[in-house]
PDB file of C-alpha atoms in Angstrom:
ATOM      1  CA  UNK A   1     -62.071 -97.456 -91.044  1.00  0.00           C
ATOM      2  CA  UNK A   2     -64.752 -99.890 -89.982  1.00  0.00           C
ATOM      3  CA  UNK A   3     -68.424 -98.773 -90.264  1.00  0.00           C
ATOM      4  CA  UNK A   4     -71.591-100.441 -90.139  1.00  0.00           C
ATOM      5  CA  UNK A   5     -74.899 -99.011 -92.307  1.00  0.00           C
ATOM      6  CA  UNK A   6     -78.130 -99.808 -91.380  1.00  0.00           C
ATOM      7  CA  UNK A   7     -80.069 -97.305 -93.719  1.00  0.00           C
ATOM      8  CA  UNK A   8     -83.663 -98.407 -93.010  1.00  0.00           C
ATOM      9  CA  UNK A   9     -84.520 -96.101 -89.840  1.00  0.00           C
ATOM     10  CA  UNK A  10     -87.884 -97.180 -88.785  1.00  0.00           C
ATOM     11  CA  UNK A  11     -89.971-100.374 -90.551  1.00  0.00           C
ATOM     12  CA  UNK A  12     -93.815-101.033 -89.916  1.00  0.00           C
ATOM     13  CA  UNK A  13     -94.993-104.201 -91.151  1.00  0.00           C
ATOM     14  CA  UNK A  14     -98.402-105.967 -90.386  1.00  0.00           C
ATOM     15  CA  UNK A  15     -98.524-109.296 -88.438  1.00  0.00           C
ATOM     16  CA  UNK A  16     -97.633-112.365 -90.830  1.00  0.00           C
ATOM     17  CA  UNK A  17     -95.634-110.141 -93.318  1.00  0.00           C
ATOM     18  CA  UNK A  18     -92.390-111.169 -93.699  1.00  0.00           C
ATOM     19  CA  UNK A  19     -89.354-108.317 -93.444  1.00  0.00           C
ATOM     20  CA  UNK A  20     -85.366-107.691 -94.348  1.00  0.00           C
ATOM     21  CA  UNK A  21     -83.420-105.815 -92.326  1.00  0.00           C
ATOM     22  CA  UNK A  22     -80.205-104.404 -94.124  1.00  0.00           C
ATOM     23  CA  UNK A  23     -76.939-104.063 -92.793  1.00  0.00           C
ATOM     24  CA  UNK A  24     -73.970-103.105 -94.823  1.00  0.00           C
ATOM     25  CA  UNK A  25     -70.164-102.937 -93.205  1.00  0.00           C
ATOM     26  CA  UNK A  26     -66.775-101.636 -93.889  1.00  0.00           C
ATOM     27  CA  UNK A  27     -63.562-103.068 -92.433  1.00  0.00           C
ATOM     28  CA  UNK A  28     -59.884-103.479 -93.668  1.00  0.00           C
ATOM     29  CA  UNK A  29     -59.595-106.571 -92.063  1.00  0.00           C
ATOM     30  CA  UNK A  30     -60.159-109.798 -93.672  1.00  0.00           C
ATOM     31  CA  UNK A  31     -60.965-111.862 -89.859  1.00  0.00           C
ATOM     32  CA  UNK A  32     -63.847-110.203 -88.846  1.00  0.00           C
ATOM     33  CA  UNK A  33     -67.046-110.582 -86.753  1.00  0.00           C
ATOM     34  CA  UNK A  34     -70.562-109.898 -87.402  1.00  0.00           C
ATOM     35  CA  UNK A  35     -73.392-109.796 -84.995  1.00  0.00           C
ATOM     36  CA  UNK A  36     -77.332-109.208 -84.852  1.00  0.00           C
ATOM     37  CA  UNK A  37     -78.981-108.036 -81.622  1.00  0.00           C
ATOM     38  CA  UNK A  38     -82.307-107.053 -81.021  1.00  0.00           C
ATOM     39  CA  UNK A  39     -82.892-104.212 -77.838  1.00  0.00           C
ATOM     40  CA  UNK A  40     -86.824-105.043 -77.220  1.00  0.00           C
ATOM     41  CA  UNK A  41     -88.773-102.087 -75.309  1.00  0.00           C
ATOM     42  CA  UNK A  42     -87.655-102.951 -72.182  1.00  0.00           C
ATOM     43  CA  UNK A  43     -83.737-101.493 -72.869  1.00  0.00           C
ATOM     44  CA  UNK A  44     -82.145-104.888 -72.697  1.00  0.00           C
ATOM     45  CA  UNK A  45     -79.468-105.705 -75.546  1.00  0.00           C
ATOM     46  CA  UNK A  46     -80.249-109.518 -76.726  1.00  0.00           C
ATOM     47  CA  UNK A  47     -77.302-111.481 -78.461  1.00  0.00           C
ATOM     48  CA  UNK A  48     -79.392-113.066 -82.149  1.00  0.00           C
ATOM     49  CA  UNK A  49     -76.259-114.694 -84.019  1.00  0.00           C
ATOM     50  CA  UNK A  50     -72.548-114.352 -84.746  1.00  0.00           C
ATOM     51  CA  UNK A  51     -70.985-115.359 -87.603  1.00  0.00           C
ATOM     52  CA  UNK A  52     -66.779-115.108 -88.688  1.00  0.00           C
ATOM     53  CA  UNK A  53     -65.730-113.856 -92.020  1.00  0.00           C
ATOM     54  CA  UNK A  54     -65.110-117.064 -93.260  1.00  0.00           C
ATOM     55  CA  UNK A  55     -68.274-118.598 -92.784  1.00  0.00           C
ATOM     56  CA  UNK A  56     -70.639-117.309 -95.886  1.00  0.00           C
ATOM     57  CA  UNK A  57     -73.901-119.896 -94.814  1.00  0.00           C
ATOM     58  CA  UNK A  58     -76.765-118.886 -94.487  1.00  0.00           C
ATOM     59  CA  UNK A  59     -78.411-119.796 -91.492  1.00  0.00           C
ATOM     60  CA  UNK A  60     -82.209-120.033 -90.615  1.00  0.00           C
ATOM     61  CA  UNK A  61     -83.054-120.200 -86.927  1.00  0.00           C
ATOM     62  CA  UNK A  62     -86.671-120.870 -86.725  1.00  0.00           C
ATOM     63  CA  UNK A  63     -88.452-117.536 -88.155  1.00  0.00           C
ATOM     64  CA  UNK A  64     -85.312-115.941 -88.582  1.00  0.00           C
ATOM     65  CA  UNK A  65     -83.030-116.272 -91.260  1.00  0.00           C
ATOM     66  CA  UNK A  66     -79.456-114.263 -91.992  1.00  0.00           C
ATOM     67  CA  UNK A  67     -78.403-113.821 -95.575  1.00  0.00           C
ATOM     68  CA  UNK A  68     -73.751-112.780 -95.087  1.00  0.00           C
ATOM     69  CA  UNK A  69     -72.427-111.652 -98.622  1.00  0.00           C
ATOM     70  CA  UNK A  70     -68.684-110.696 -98.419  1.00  0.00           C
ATOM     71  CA  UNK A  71     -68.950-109.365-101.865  1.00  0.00           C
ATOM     72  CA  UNK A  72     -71.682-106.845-100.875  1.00  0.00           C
ATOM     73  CA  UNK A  73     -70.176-106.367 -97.683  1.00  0.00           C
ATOM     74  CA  UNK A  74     -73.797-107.412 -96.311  1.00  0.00           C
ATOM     75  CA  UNK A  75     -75.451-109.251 -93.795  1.00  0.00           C
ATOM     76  CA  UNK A  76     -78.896-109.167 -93.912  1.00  0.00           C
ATOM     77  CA  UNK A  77     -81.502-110.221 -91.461  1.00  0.00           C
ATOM     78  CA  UNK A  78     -85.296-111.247 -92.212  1.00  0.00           C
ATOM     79  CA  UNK A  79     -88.101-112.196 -89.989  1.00  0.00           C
ATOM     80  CA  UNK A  80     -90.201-114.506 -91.656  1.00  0.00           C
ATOM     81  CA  UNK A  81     -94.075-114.283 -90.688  1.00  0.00           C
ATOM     82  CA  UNK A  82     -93.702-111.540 -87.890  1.00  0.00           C
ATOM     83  CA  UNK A  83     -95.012-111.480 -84.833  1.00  0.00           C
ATOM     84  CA  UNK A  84     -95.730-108.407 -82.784  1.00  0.00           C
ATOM     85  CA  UNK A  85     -93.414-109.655 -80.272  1.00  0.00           C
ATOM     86  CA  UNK A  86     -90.845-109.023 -82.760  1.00  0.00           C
ATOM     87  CA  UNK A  87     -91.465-105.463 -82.094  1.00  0.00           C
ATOM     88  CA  UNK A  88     -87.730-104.186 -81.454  1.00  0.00           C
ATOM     89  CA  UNK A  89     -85.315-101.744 -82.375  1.00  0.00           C
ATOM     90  CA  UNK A  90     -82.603-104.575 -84.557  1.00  0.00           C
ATOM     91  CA  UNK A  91     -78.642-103.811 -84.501  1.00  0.00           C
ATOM     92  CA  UNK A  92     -76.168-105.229 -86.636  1.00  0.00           C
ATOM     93  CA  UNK A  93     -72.366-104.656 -85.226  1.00  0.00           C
ATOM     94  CA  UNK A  94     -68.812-105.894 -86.228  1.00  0.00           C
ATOM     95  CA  UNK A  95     -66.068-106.870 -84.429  1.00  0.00           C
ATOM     96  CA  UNK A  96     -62.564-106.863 -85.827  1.00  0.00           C
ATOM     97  CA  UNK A  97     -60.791-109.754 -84.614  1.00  0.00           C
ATOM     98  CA  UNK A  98     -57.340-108.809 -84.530  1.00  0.00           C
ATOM     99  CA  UNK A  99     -58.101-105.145 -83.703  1.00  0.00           C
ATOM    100  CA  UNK A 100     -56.954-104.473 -80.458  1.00  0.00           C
ATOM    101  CA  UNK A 101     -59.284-104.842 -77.347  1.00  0.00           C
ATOM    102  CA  UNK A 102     -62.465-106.729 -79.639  1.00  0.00           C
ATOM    103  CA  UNK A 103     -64.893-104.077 -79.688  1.00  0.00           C
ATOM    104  CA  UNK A 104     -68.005-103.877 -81.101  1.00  0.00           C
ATOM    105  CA  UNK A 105     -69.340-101.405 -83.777  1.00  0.00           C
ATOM    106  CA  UNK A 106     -72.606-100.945 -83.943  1.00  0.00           C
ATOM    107  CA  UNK A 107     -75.077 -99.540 -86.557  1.00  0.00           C
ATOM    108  CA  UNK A 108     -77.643 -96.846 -86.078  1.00  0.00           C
ATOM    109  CA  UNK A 109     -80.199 -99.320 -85.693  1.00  0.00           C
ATOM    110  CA  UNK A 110     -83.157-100.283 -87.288  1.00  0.00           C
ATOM    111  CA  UNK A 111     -86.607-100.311 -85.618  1.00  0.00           C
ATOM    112  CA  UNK A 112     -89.231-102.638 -86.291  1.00  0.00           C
ATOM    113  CA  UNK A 113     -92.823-102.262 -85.811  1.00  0.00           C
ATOM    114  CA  UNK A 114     -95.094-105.344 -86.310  1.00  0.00           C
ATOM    115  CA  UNK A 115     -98.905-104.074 -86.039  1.00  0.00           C
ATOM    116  CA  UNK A 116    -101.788-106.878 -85.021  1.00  0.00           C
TER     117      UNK A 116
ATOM    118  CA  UNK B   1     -76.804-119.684 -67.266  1.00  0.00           C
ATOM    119  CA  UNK B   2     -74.052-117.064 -66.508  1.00  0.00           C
ATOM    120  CA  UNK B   3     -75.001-113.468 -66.666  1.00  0.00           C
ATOM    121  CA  UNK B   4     -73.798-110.392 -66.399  1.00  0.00           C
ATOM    122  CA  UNK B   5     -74.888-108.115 -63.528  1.00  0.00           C
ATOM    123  CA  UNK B   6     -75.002-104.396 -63.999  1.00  0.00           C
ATOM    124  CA  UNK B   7     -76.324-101.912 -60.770  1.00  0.00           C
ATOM    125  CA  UNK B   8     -77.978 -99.777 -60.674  1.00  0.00           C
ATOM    126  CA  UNK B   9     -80.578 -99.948 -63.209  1.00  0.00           C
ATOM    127  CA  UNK B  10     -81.339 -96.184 -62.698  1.00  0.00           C
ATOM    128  CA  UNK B  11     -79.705 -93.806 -61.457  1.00  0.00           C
ATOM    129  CA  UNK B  12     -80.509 -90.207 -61.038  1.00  0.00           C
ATOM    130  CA  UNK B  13     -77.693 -87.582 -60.261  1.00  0.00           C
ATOM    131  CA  UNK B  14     -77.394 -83.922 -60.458  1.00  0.00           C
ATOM    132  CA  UNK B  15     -75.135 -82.108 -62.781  1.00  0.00           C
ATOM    133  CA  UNK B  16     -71.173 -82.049 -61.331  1.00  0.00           C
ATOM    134  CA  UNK B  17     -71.908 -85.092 -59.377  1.00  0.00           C
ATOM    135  CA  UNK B  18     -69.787 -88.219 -59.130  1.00  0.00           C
ATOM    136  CA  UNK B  19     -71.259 -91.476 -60.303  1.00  0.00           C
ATOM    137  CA  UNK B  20     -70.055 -94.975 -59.988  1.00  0.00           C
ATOM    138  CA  UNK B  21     -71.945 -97.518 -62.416  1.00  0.00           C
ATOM    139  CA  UNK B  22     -71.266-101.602 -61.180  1.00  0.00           C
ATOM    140  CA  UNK B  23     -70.689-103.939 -63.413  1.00  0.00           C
ATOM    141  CA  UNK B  24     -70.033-108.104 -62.182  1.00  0.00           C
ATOM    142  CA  UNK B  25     -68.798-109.739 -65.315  1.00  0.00           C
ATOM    143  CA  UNK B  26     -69.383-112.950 -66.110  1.00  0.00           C
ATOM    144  CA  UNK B  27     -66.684-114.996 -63.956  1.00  0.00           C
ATOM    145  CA  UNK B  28     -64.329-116.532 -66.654  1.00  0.00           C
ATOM    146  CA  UNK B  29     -64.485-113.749 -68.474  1.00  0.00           C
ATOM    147  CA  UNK B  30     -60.991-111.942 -69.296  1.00  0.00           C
ATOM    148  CA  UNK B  31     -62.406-108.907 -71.556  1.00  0.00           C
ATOM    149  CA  UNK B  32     -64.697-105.894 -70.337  1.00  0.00           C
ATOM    150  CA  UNK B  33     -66.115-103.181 -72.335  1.00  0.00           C
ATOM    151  CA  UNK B  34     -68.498-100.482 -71.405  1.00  0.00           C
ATOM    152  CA  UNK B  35     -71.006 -98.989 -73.918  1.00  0.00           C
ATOM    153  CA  UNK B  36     -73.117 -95.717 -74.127  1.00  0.00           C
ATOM    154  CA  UNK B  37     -76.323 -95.345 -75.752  1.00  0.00           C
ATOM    155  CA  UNK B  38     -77.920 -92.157 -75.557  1.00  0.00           C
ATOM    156  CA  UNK B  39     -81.769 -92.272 -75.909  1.00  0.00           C
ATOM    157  CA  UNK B  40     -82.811 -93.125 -79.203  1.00  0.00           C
ATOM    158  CA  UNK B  41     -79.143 -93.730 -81.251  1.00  0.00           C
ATOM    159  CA  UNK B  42     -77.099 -96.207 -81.621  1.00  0.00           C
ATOM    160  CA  UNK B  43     -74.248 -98.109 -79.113  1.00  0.00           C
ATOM    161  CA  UNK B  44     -71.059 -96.257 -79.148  1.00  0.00           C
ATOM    162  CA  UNK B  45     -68.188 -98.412 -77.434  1.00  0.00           C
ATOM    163  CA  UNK B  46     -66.508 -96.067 -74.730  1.00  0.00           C
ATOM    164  CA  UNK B  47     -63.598 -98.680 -73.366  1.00  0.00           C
ATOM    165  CA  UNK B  48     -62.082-101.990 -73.306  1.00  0.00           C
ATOM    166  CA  UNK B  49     -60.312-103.702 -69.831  1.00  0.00           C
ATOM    167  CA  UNK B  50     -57.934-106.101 -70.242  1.00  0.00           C
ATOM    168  CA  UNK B  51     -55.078-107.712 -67.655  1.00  0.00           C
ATOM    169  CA  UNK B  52     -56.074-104.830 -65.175  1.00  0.00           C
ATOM    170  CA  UNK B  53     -55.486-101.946 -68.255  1.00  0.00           C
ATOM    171  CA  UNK B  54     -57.559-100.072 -70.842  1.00  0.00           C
ATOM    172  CA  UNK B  55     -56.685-101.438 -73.986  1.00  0.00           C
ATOM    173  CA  UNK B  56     -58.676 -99.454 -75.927  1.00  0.00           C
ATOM    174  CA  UNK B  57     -60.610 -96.000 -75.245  1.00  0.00           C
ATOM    175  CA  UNK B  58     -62.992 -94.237 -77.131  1.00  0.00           C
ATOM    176  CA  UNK B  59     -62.836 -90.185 -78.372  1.00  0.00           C
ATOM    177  CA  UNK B  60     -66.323 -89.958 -75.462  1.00  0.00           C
ATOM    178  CA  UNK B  61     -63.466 -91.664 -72.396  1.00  0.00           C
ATOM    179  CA  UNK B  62     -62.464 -88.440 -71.913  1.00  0.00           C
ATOM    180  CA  UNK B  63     -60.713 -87.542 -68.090  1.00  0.00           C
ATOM    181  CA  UNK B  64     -64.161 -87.485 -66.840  1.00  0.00           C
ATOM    182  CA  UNK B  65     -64.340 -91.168 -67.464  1.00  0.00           C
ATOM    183  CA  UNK B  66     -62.175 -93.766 -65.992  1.00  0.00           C
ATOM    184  CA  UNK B  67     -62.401 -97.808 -65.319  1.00  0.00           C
ATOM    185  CA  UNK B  68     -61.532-100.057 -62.296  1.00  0.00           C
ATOM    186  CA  UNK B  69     -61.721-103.574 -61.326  1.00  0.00           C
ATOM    187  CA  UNK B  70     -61.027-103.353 -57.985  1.00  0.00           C
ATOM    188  CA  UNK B  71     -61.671-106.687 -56.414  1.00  0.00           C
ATOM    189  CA  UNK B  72     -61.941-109.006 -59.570  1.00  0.00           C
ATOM    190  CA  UNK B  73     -65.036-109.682 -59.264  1.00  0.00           C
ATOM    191  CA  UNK B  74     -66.413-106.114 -59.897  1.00  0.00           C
ATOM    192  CA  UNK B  75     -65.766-103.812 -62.962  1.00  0.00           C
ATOM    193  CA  UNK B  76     -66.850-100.408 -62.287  1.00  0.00           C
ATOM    194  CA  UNK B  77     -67.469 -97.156 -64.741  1.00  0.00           C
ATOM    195  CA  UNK B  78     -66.584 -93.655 -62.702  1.00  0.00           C
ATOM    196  CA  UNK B  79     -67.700 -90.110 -63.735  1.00  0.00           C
ATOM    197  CA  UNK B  80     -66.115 -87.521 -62.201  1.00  0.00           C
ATOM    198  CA  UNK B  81     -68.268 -84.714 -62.643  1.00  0.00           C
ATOM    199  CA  UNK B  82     -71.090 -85.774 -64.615  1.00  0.00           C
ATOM    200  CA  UNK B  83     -72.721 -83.474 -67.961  1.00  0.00           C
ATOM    201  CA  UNK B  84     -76.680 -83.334 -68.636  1.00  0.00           C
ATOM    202  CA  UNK B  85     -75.669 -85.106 -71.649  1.00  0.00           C
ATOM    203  CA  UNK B  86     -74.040 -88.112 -70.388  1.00  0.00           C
ATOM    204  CA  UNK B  87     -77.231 -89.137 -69.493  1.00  0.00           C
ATOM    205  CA  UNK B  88     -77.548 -92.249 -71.386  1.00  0.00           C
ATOM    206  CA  UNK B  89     -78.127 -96.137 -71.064  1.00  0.00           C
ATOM    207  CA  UNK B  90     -74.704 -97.578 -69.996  1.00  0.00           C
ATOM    208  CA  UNK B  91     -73.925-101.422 -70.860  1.00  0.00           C
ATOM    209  CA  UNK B  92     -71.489-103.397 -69.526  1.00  0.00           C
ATOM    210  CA  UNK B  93     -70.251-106.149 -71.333  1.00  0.00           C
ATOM    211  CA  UNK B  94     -67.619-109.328 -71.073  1.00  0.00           C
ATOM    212  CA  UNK B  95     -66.273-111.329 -73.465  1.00  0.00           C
ATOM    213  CA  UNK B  96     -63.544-114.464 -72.871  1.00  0.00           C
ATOM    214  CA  UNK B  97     -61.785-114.066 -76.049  1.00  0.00           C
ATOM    215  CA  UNK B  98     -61.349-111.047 -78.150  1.00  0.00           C
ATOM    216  CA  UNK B  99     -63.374-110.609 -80.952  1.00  0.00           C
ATOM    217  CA  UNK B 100     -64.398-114.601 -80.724  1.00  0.00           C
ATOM    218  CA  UNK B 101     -67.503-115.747 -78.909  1.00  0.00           C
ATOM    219  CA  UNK B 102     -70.406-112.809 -78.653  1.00  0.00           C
ATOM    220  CA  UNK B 103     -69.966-110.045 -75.768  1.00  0.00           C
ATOM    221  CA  UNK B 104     -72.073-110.882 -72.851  1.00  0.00           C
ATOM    222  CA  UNK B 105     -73.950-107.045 -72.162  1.00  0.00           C
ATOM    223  CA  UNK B 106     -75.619-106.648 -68.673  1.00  0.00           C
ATOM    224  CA  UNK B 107     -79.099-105.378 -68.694  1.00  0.00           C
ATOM    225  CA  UNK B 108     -77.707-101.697 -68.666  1.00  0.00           C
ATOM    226  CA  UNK B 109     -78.081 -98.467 -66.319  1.00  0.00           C
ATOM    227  CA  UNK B 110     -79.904 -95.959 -67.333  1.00  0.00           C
ATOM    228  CA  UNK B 111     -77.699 -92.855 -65.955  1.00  0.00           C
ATOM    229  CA  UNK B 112     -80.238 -89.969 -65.790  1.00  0.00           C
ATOM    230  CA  UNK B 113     -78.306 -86.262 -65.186  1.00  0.00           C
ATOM    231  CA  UNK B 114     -80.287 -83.381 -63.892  1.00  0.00           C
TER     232      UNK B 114
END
C-alpha cells in the first residue's frame, strides 16, 4: 500500500538556523512521483518541487534544497538559513504513476516555526 | 499564469443542508481531483474525474458525495445532506496528465457545518 511518513509533527527553529524536514514513503510501484508543498497560514496549498523515481539529484533551489534516496525510501527537504516567512505547515505526497486516476498521498504534515 | 478557481472560499451551512462547492479547472486540463482537509490533519484525496467519470473514489465519497462537470468549464463537489464533521477545507485540483506534471490545487473552500 502506498504511505507517506512525515514523523516530525511540529519544528521551531530560530531565524538563520538551518532545518530538515523528513519524509519517508511506501509504494509497490517502481514509476512514482514525489512532491513537496508548503500550506502557509493563509490555507493555500503551494506546489515546491516534483521529482520522478528515476531522477535521484539532488536539487537546490535557492534556500531550499531536496535530498531523494530510493534506498531509504526518503525525500528529504531542508531550508537553509530560515526565514520567518518560511513559517508553514510542509507536506510531502506521492503520486503513483500508473495507479489509476494520479492521486496524491499526502503525509501528516510537518509544521515549521521560524522565530525572529 | 493559469489558475485554478475554487468558490466559495467560505461557506457556512447548517447540518442536513445541501452544498455545492465550484471548482473552474485550469482549461487544458483533462484530470480533476477534490481533496479534504479537516482542520489541523493532513490532505486526504476524496475523488478523481476523468472523460466525464470518477475514476477513482475514496472510502470518505460516500453517497453523500458526488461529482459533476456540467458545462466543461466547471467541476463541482455536491453534498447531499451535509455532517458537522465534513466541515473541512476542500481543494480542488487539475492535472493534464496523470501522475506527470504537479496537480494544480485552487485556493480551497473552507466548508463550515453548523
Amino acid at each position: 500500500a502506498q504511505k507517506v511518513t512525515q514523523a516530525q509533527t511540529e519544528i521551531s527553529v530560530v531565524e538563520k538556523e538551518d532545518v530538515t524536514l523528513d519524509c519517508v514513503y511506501e509504494t509497490r510501484d517502481t514509476t512514482y512521483y514525489l512532491f513537496w508543498y508548503k500550506q502557509p497560514p493563509s490555507g493555500e496549498l503551494v506546489f515546491l518541487i516534483r521529482r520522478n523515481s528515476f531522477d535521484e539529484q539532488n536539487e537546490i533551489s535557492g534556500r531550499y534544497s531536496w535530498n531523494f534516496q530510493k534506498s531509504t525510501s526518503s525525500f528529504n527537504f531542508t531550508i537553509t538559513a530560515s526565514q520567518v516567512v518560511d513559517s508553514a505547515v510542509y507536506f510531502c505526497a506521492l503520486s503513483e504513476v500508473y495507479y489509476q486516476g494520479g492521486k496524491l498521498i499526502f503525509g501528516q504534515g510537518t509544521e515549521l516555526s521560524v522565530k525572529p | 499564469e493559469p489558475e485554478v478557481t475554487q468558490t466559495p472560499s467560505h461557506q457556512v451551512t447548517q447540518m442536513g443542508q445541501e452544498v455545492i462547492l465550484r471548482c473552474v479547472p485550469i482549461s487544458n486540463h483533462l484530470y480533476f481531483y477534490w481533496y479534504r482537509q479537516i482542520l489541523g490533519q493532513k490532505v486526504e484525496f476524496l475523488v478523481s474525474f476523468y472523460n466525464n467519470e470518477i475514476s477513482e473514489k475514496s472510502e470518505i465519497f460516500d453517497d453523500q458525495f458526488s461529482v459533476e462537470r456540467p458545462d466543461g468549464s466547471n467541476f463541482t463537489l455536491k453534498i447531499r445532506s451535509t455532517k458537522l464533521e465534513d466541515s473541512a477545507m476542500y481543494f480542488c485540483a487539475s492535472m493534464t496528465d496523470r501522475g506527470g506534471p504537479e496537480a494544480f490545487f485552487g485556493q480551497g473552500t473552507r466548508l463550515t457545518v453548523v
